[in-house]
Coordinates of C-alpha atoms in Angstrom, one line a residue:
M1 CA 0.0 0.0 0.0
K2 CA 1.2 3.5 -0.8
E3 CA -0.1 7.0 -0.3
L4 CA -0.5 9.2 -3.4
N5 CA -1.9 12.7 -2.9
G6 CA -3.8 11.5 0.2
T7 CA -5.2 8.4 -1.6
T8 CA -4.2 4.9 -0.5
V9 CA -3.4 2.8 -3.5
C10 CA -3.2 -1.0 -3.4
E11 CA -0.1 -2.4 -5.1
K12 CA -0.3 -6.1 -4.3
Y13 CA 0.5 -8.4 -7.2
I14 CA -2.8 -9.4 -8.8
G15 CA -1.4 -11.3 -11.8
R16 CA -2.3 -10.8 -15.5
R17 CA -5.9 -9.6 -15.6
R18 CA -8.0 -10.6 -18.6
A19 CA -9.8 -7.2 -18.8
V20 CA -9.8 -4.5 -21.4
P21 CA -11.5 -1.3 -20.2
V22 CA -13.0 0.7 -23.1
L23 CA -14.5 4.2 -22.7
Y24 CA -16.4 5.9 -25.4
L25 CA -16.1 9.7 -25.3
Q26 CA -17.4 12.8 -27.0
G27 CA -16.5 16.4 -26.4
S28 CA -13.8 19.0 -26.5
H29 CA -10.1 18.1 -25.8
Y30 CA -10.4 19.2 -22.2
E31 CA -13.8 17.5 -21.7
V32 CA -12.6 14.2 -23.2
G33 CA -9.4 14.3 -21.0
F34 CA -11.5 15.1 -17.9
D35 CA -13.8 12.1 -18.5
V36 CA -10.8 9.8 -19.1
G37 CA -9.3 11.0 -15.8
R38 CA -12.6 10.8 -13.9
N39 CA -13.4 7.3 -15.1
F40 CA -9.9 5.8 -14.7
A41 CA -8.7 7.8 -11.7
N42 CA -7.9 4.7 -9.7
V43 CA -5.9 3.1 -12.5
I44 CA -4.0 6.3 -13.1
K45 CA -3.2 6.9 -9.4
S46 CA -2.1 3.2 -9.1
F47 CA 0.2 3.5 -12.0
L48 CA 1.7 6.9 -10.9
S49 CA 2.4 5.4 -7.4
S50 CA 4.0 2.2 -8.7
Y51 CA 5.9 3.3 -11.9
A52 CA 9.6 3.4 -10.8
N53 CA 10.7 5.4 -13.8
L54 CA 8.5 8.3 -12.7
R55 CA 10.5 8.6 -9.5
D56 CA 13.6 9.0 -11.6
F57 CA 11.9 11.6 -13.8
E58 CA 10.8 13.6 -10.7
K59 CA 14.4 13.6 -9.4
E60 CA 15.6 15.1 -12.7
Y61 CA 12.7 17.6 -12.7
K62 CA 13.9 18.9 -9.4
T63 CA 17.4 19.8 -10.9
E64 CA 18.0 23.1 -12.7
V65 CA 18.8 21.4 -16.0
G66 CA 15.8 19.1 -15.7
R67 CA 13.3 21.9 -14.8
N68 CA 14.6 24.1 -17.6
A69 CA 14.1 21.2 -20.1
Y70 CA 10.6 20.6 -18.7
E71 CA 9.6 24.3 -18.9
K72 CA 11.0 24.7 -22.4
T73 CA 9.2 21.5 -23.6
L74 CA 5.9 22.5 -22.0
S75 CA 6.2 26.1 -23.5
N76 CA 6.8 24.7 -27.0
M77 CA 3.9 22.2 -26.7
K78 CA 1.6 25.0 -25.5
E79 CA 2.5 26.9 -28.6
R80 CA 2.4 24.0 -31.0
F81 CA -0.3 21.7 -29.6
P82 CA -2.2 23.8 -27.0
Y83 CA -5.3 21.6 -27.3
Y84 CA -3.4 18.4 -26.5
V85 CA -1.9 20.2 -23.4
K86 CA -5.6 21.0 -22.5
E87 CA -6.4 17.3 -23.0
M88 CA -3.7 16.4 -20.5
Q89 CA -4.9 19.0 -18.1
G90 CA -8.4 17.5 -18.3
V91 CA -7.0 14.1 -17.4
A92 CA -5.1 15.6 -14.4
D93 CA -8.2 17.4 -13.2
G94 CA -10.5 14.4 -13.7
A95 CA -8.2 12.0 -11.9
E96 CA -7.1 14.6 -9.3
V97 CA -3.4 14.1 -9.9
P98 CA -0.6 16.6 -10.5
F99 CA -0.3 17.8 -14.1
H100 CA 3.5 17.8 -14.0
Q101 CA 3.6 14.1 -13.3
L102 CA 1.5 13.4 -16.5
F103 CA 3.8 15.7 -18.5
L104 CA 6.9 14.0 -17.2
L105 CA 5.4 10.7 -18.5
Q106 CA 5.2 12.2 -22.0
M107 CA 8.8 13.5 -21.7
D108 CA 10.0 10.0 -20.8
D109 CA 13.7 9.5 -21.7
I110 CA 14.0 13.2 -22.6
I111 CA 13.9 14.1 -18.9
G112 CA 15.1 10.7 -17.7
T113 CA 18.6 11.2 -19.2
I114 CA 18.9 14.9 -19.0
N115 CA 21.8 14.8 -16.5
D116 CA 23.3 11.4 -17.4
N117 CA 23.3 10.6 -21.1
H118 CA 25.6 7.6 -20.5
I119 CA 26.3 4.4 -22.3
P120 CA 24.7 1.9 -21.8
R121 CA 21.4 3.6 -21.1
N122 CA 18.6 1.8 -19.3
D123 CA 16.2 1.8 -22.2
T124 CA 14.2 -1.4 -22.4
G125 CA 11.5 -2.3 -24.8
G126 CA 9.8 -5.1 -26.5
C127 CA 7.1 -4.2 -29.0
S128 CA 7.0 -6.3 -32.1
S129 CA 4.9 -5.4 -35.2
L130 CA 4.1 -7.5 -38.2
A131 CA 1.9 -6.6 -41.2
I132 CA 0.9 -8.4 -44.4
K133 CA -1.4 -8.0 -47.3
T134 CA -3.5 -11.0 -48.3
P135 CA -5.7 -11.4 -51.5
N136 CA -8.7 -10.3 -49.5
S137 CA -7.3 -8.4 -46.6
A138 CA -4.5 -6.6 -44.8
V139 CA -3.5 -7.6 -41.3
L140 CA -1.5 -5.8 -38.6
G141 CA -0.4 -7.6 -35.5
H142 CA 1.4 -6.1 -32.5
T143 CA 2.6 -7.0 -29.1
E144 CA 2.3 -4.1 -26.7
D145 CA 5.3 -4.4 -24.4
A146 CA 6.0 -2.1 -21.6
F147 CA 7.6 -1.9 -18.1
S148 CA 6.0 -4.5 -15.8
E149 CA 4.2 -1.8 -13.8
T150 CA 2.1 -1.1 -16.9
L151 CA 0.5 -4.5 -16.8
N152 CA -3.2 -4.0 -15.9
H153 CA -2.7 -0.2 -16.1
F154 CA -4.1 0.5 -19.6
Y155 CA -7.4 1.2 -21.2
I156 CA -8.8 2.0 -24.6
M157 CA -10.4 5.3 -25.4
S158 CA -12.7 5.6 -28.4
A159 CA -13.1 9.4 -28.9
H160 CA -15.0 11.9 -31.0
I161 CA -13.2 15.2 -30.5
I162 CA -15.3 18.3 -31.1
P163 CA -12.9 21.2 -30.7
T164 CA -14.0 24.4 -29.2
D165 CA -13.9 27.6 -31.3
E166 CA -10.8 28.7 -29.4
D167 CA -9.0 25.4 -30.1
K168 CA -10.0 25.6 -33.8
E169 CA -8.3 29.0 -34.0
R170 CA -5.1 27.3 -32.8
G171 CA -5.3 24.5 -35.4
A172 CA -7.5 21.8 -33.8
I173 CA -9.8 19.8 -36.0
E174 CA -12.6 17.2 -35.5
E175 CA -11.2 13.8 -34.6
R176 CA -12.6 10.3 -34.4
F177 CA -10.2 7.6 -33.2
A178 CA -9.7 4.7 -30.9
S179 CA -6.4 4.0 -29.1
L180 CA -5.0 1.8 -26.4
C181 CA -3.5 4.1 -23.7
Y182 CA -1.1 3.6 -20.9
A183 CA -2.6 5.1 -17.8
G184 CA -2.2 8.8 -17.7
H185 CA -0.6 9.0 -21.1
L186 CA -1.8 10.7 -24.3
P187 CA -3.6 8.4 -26.7
G188 CA -1.7 7.4 -29.8
Y189 CA 1.6 5.9 -28.6
T190 CA 0.6 2.3 -28.7
M191 CA -1.9 0.9 -31.3
G192 CA -5.3 1.9 -32.7
Y193 CA -7.0 3.5 -35.7
N194 CA -8.5 6.7 -36.8
E195 CA -11.7 7.0 -38.9
N196 CA -9.8 8.6 -41.8
G197 CA -8.5 5.1 -42.9
L198 CA -5.5 4.7 -40.6
V199 CA -4.6 1.5 -38.6
F200 CA -1.3 1.7 -36.7
S201 CA 1.1 0.4 -34.1
I202 CA 4.1 2.1 -32.5
N203 CA 7.6 0.8 -31.7
T204 CA 9.8 2.8 -29.3
L205 CA 13.3 3.6 -30.7
S206 CA 16.2 5.0 -28.7
P207 CA 18.6 7.5 -30.3
L208 CA 21.6 8.1 -28.0
V209 CA 21.4 11.9 -28.3
L210 CA 18.1 13.5 -27.6
K211 CA 16.8 17.1 -28.0
P212 CA 15.2 18.5 -24.8
G213 CA 12.7 21.2 -25.6
N214 CA 11.7 19.6 -28.9
T215 CA 8.4 17.7 -29.5
P216 CA 8.1 14.5 -27.4
R217 CA 7.2 11.5 -29.5
T218 CA 3.9 11.1 -27.7
F219 CA 2.7 14.5 -28.9
I220 CA 3.6 13.6 -32.5
T221 CA 1.7 10.3 -32.3
R222 CA -1.2 12.1 -30.6
A223 CA -1.3 14.4 -33.6
L224 CA -1.2 11.4 -36.0
L225 CA -4.6 10.4 -34.7
A226 CA -6.0 13.5 -36.5
S227 CA -4.1 12.7 -39.8
K228 CA -6.4 12.6 -42.8
S229 CA -4.1 10.8 -45.3
Y230 CA -0.7 9.3 -45.7
A231 CA 0.6 12.6 -47.0
D232 CA -0.8 14.4 -43.9
A233 CA 0.8 11.8 -41.6
E234 CA 4.2 12.4 -43.3
R235 CA 3.8 16.2 -42.6
I236 CA 3.0 15.5 -38.9
L237 CA 6.0 13.2 -38.6
R238 CA 8.3 15.8 -40.2
D239 CA 7.2 18.4 -37.6
E240 CA 8.7 21.3 -39.5
G241 CA 9.9 24.2 -37.4
L242 CA 10.8 22.1 -34.3
G243 CA 11.2 18.3 -34.8
I244 CA 11.0 15.3 -32.6
A245 CA 13.1 15.2 -29.4
N246 CA 13.4 11.4 -29.1
G247 CA 12.6 8.4 -31.4
F248 CA 10.0 5.9 -32.5
S249 CA 8.6 4.1 -35.6
I250 CA 5.0 3.8 -36.7
N251 CA 3.6 0.9 -38.7
M252 CA 0.6 2.1 -40.8
I253 CA -2.0 0.5 -43.0
W254 CA -3.8 3.3 -44.9
T255 CA -7.1 2.6 -46.7
N256 CA -8.3 5.1 -49.2
K257 CA -11.9 5.8 -50.3
D258 CA -11.6 3.2 -53.1
G259 CA -10.7 0.5 -50.6
E260 CA -7.0 0.4 -51.7
R261 CA -4.7 -0.5 -48.8
K262 CA -1.0 0.4 -48.5
I263 CA 1.4 -0.7 -45.7
Y264 CA 4.1 1.6 -44.5
N265 CA 6.7 1.8 -41.7
A266 CA 8.1 5.2 -40.8
E267 CA 11.2 5.6 -38.6
V268 CA 11.5 8.9 -36.9
A269 CA 14.6 10.4 -35.2
P270 CA 15.8 13.8 -34.0
D271 CA 17.7 16.0 -36.4
L272 CA 20.6 17.4 -34.4
K273 CA 21.4 20.0 -37.1
G274 CA 17.9 21.1 -38.2
D275 CA 14.4 22.1 -36.9
R276 CA 12.6 19.0 -38.2
S277 CA 12.4 15.3 -37.6
I278 CA 14.5 12.9 -39.7
I279 CA 12.1 10.4 -41.2
N280 CA 12.5 7.4 -43.4
I281 CA 9.4 5.7 -44.8
H282 CA 9.2 2.4 -46.5
N283 CA 6.2 1.1 -48.5
Y284 CA 5.8 -2.7 -48.2
V285 CA 4.3 -4.2 -51.4
D286 CA 5.2 -7.9 -51.5
E287 CA 7.2 -8.5 -48.4
P288 CA 5.8 -8.5 -44.9
L289 CA 6.5 -5.6 -42.6
V290 CA 8.5 -6.6 -39.5
H291 CA 9.6 -4.0 -37.0
T292 CA 10.9 -4.0 -33.4
N293 CA 12.7 -1.4 -31.3
I294 CA 15.8 -0.8 -33.5
Y295 CA 16.4 1.5 -36.4
Q296 CA 16.5 -0.5 -39.6
R297 CA 17.0 2.2 -42.2
I298 CA 18.1 5.5 -40.5
S299 CA 21.8 5.6 -39.7
I300 CA 21.9 7.0 -36.2
K301 CA 23.8 6.2 -33.0
E302 CA 21.5 4.3 -30.7
V303 CA 21.8 3.4 -27.1
I304 CA 23.3 0.0 -26.2
G305 CA 21.7 -2.3 -23.8
P306 CA 18.6 -4.5 -23.4
I307 CA 16.4 -2.6 -25.9
I308 CA 18.8 -3.3 -28.7
D309 CA 19.7 -6.8 -27.6
S310 CA 16.0 -7.7 -27.3
S311 CA 15.2 -6.2 -30.7
T312 CA 18.0 -8.1 -32.4
S313 CA 16.9 -11.3 -30.8
R314 CA 13.2 -10.9 -31.7
L315 CA 14.0 -10.0 -35.3
K316 CA 16.0 -13.2 -35.6
V317 CA 13.2 -15.3 -34.2
I318 CA 10.5 -13.6 -36.3
H319 CA 12.6 -14.0 -39.5
G320 CA 13.2 -17.6 -38.5
H321 CA 9.5 -18.3 -39.2
P322 CA 8.2 -18.9 -42.8
P323 CA 6.9 -15.6 -44.2
P324 CA 3.3 -15.2 -42.8
Q325 CA 0.5 -15.7 -45.3
S326 CA -2.5 -15.4 -43.0
Q327 CA -4.0 -14.0 -39.8
N328 CA -3.2 -17.3 -38.1
D329 CA 0.5 -17.1 -39.1
V330 CA 0.7 -13.6 -37.7
K331 CA -0.8 -14.8 -34.4
D332 CA 1.7 -17.7 -34.2
I333 CA 4.7 -15.4 -34.7
L334 CA 3.5 -12.9 -32.1
S335 CA 3.0 -15.8 -29.6
D336 CA 6.5 -17.1 -29.9
T337 CA 8.2 -17.6 -26.5
S338 CA 11.2 -19.6 -27.8
G339 CA 13.8 -17.0 -26.9
T340 CA 15.8 -17.7 -23.8
D341 CA 16.4 -14.1 -22.6
F342 CA 14.1 -12.1 -24.9
Q343 CA 10.7 -13.4 -26.2
V344 CA 8.3 -12.0 -28.8
F345 CA 5.5 -12.6 -26.4
Q346 CA 7.2 -11.7 -23.1
E347 CA 5.2 -13.2 -20.2
K348 CA 7.9 -14.3 -17.7
K349 CA 7.0 -13.1 -14.2
E350 CA 10.5 -11.8 -13.5
S351 CA 10.9 -9.8 -16.7
I352 CA 11.3 -6.0 -16.4
I353 CA 9.4 -5.7 -19.8
K354 CA 6.2 -7.6 -20.3
T355 CA 3.7 -8.0 -23.1
I356 CA 0.7 -6.4 -21.6
A357 CA -1.6 -7.1 -24.6
A358 CA -1.5 -8.1 -28.2
G359 CA -3.5 -6.6 -31.0
L360 CA -4.7 -8.0 -34.3
F361 CA -6.3 -5.7 -36.9
E362 CA -8.1 -7.6 -39.6
L363 CA -9.3 -5.3 -42.4
D364 CA -11.5 -7.9 -44.2
K365 CA -13.5 -8.2 -41.0
M366 CA -12.9 -4.5 -40.0
T367 CA -12.1 -5.7 -36.4
W368 CA -9.4 -5.0 -33.8
S369 CA -9.0 -8.0 -31.5
I370 CA -7.2 -7.5 -28.1
F371 CA -5.5 -10.5 -26.5
I372 CA -4.2 -10.5 -23.0
N373 CA -2.6 -14.0 -23.3
K374 CA -0.8 -15.5 -26.3
P375 CA -3.1 -14.9 -29.3
N376 CA -2.5 -18.4 -30.9
I377 CA -3.9 -20.2 -27.8
S378 CA -6.5 -17.8 -26.4
E379 CA -9.6 -16.0 -27.4
P380 CA -9.5 -12.2 -27.7
V381 CA -10.8 -10.5 -24.5
A382 CA -12.3 -7.7 -26.7
V383 CA -13.1 -7.4 -30.3
L384 CA -13.7 -3.7 -31.4
P385 CA -15.2 -2.6 -34.7
I386 CA -12.9 -0.6 -37.0
R387 CA -14.9 2.4 -38.4
F388 CA -13.7 4.5 -41.3
S389 CA -16.7 6.9 -41.1
M390 CA -14.7 10.0 -42.0
L391 CA -13.3 8.2 -45.0
K392 CA -16.7 7.5 -46.4
A393 CA -17.8 11.1 -45.8
N394 CA -14.9 12.5 -47.9

């Protein structure tokens, strides 16, 4: 048991829960954030009290260098994405937690390494993504891997954002999307879809040198939920005038109004010499998309340590399977636990990183299935419809 802001939070080990909370929301950015916070307050408070990395972020936040980086980043985000900052404020108000803790979660390694950018760095990750086109469909599979404290601390928000006039003047537009969210985080940095024809998953990437003050990756992926097309997504990823502060890749299947589907992976990295993101986008036509937590096309110095070792191991295991031809092949590969130290589906109790869920997007059925256990031996706990309503309206 721990105290957080006067609230007692239970932290006893409760195992892997087969539960997928889904909240349907409608309103302005602040209103949607507030309702997320109000409805998931206990989950958010439990995560904030148990997430060890947040303690490290708060230590850096209390230093002069860390506080300056925090203030510069927040100031830039208020200028660039004021409506997403309002959304975060809504979550903080609804859950009755400090705003700065939520913003530190968005900064992540930008603040976590601000005073100690050493090698090796304690970046760990494990998300694996796999996408294929079949004669009748396109399929995207993804293991959502995160620090063990994140297990049972996530939810899905299905939102219809109706921006206020004030937010419209600052660039906000109507949004319809669904995204799995880590507790207290902005939506977008995991997996989901938007109703303009995008289905996606995210892989964390770890450049060695970061750019404090620039756009945190979670703000760019939040903005991608509003993207209207592949070209629009590319513009958001580029983030001209500022650029990303850290790194990630996004796996995308775009469907156009004619029903044509294209599969892309975009790797994104900070540009140390310019005010934009470095991006490299590959279109997968015949070969399957496979991506983990390592840069495959951008030449950049990365951290060394578990995130790279794990990614190399998982890539080897995935490519050791025959090329997937069906949904079942994708589920089999994502369920692989053959690795000794690092597994595609990481479920060892002692692991720092765990697979908290797996997702399977099947565009012939227009469904998004969420699995808590290995998808090749379990039923999905939730099956959500994929809706491309905005695509049909265009």
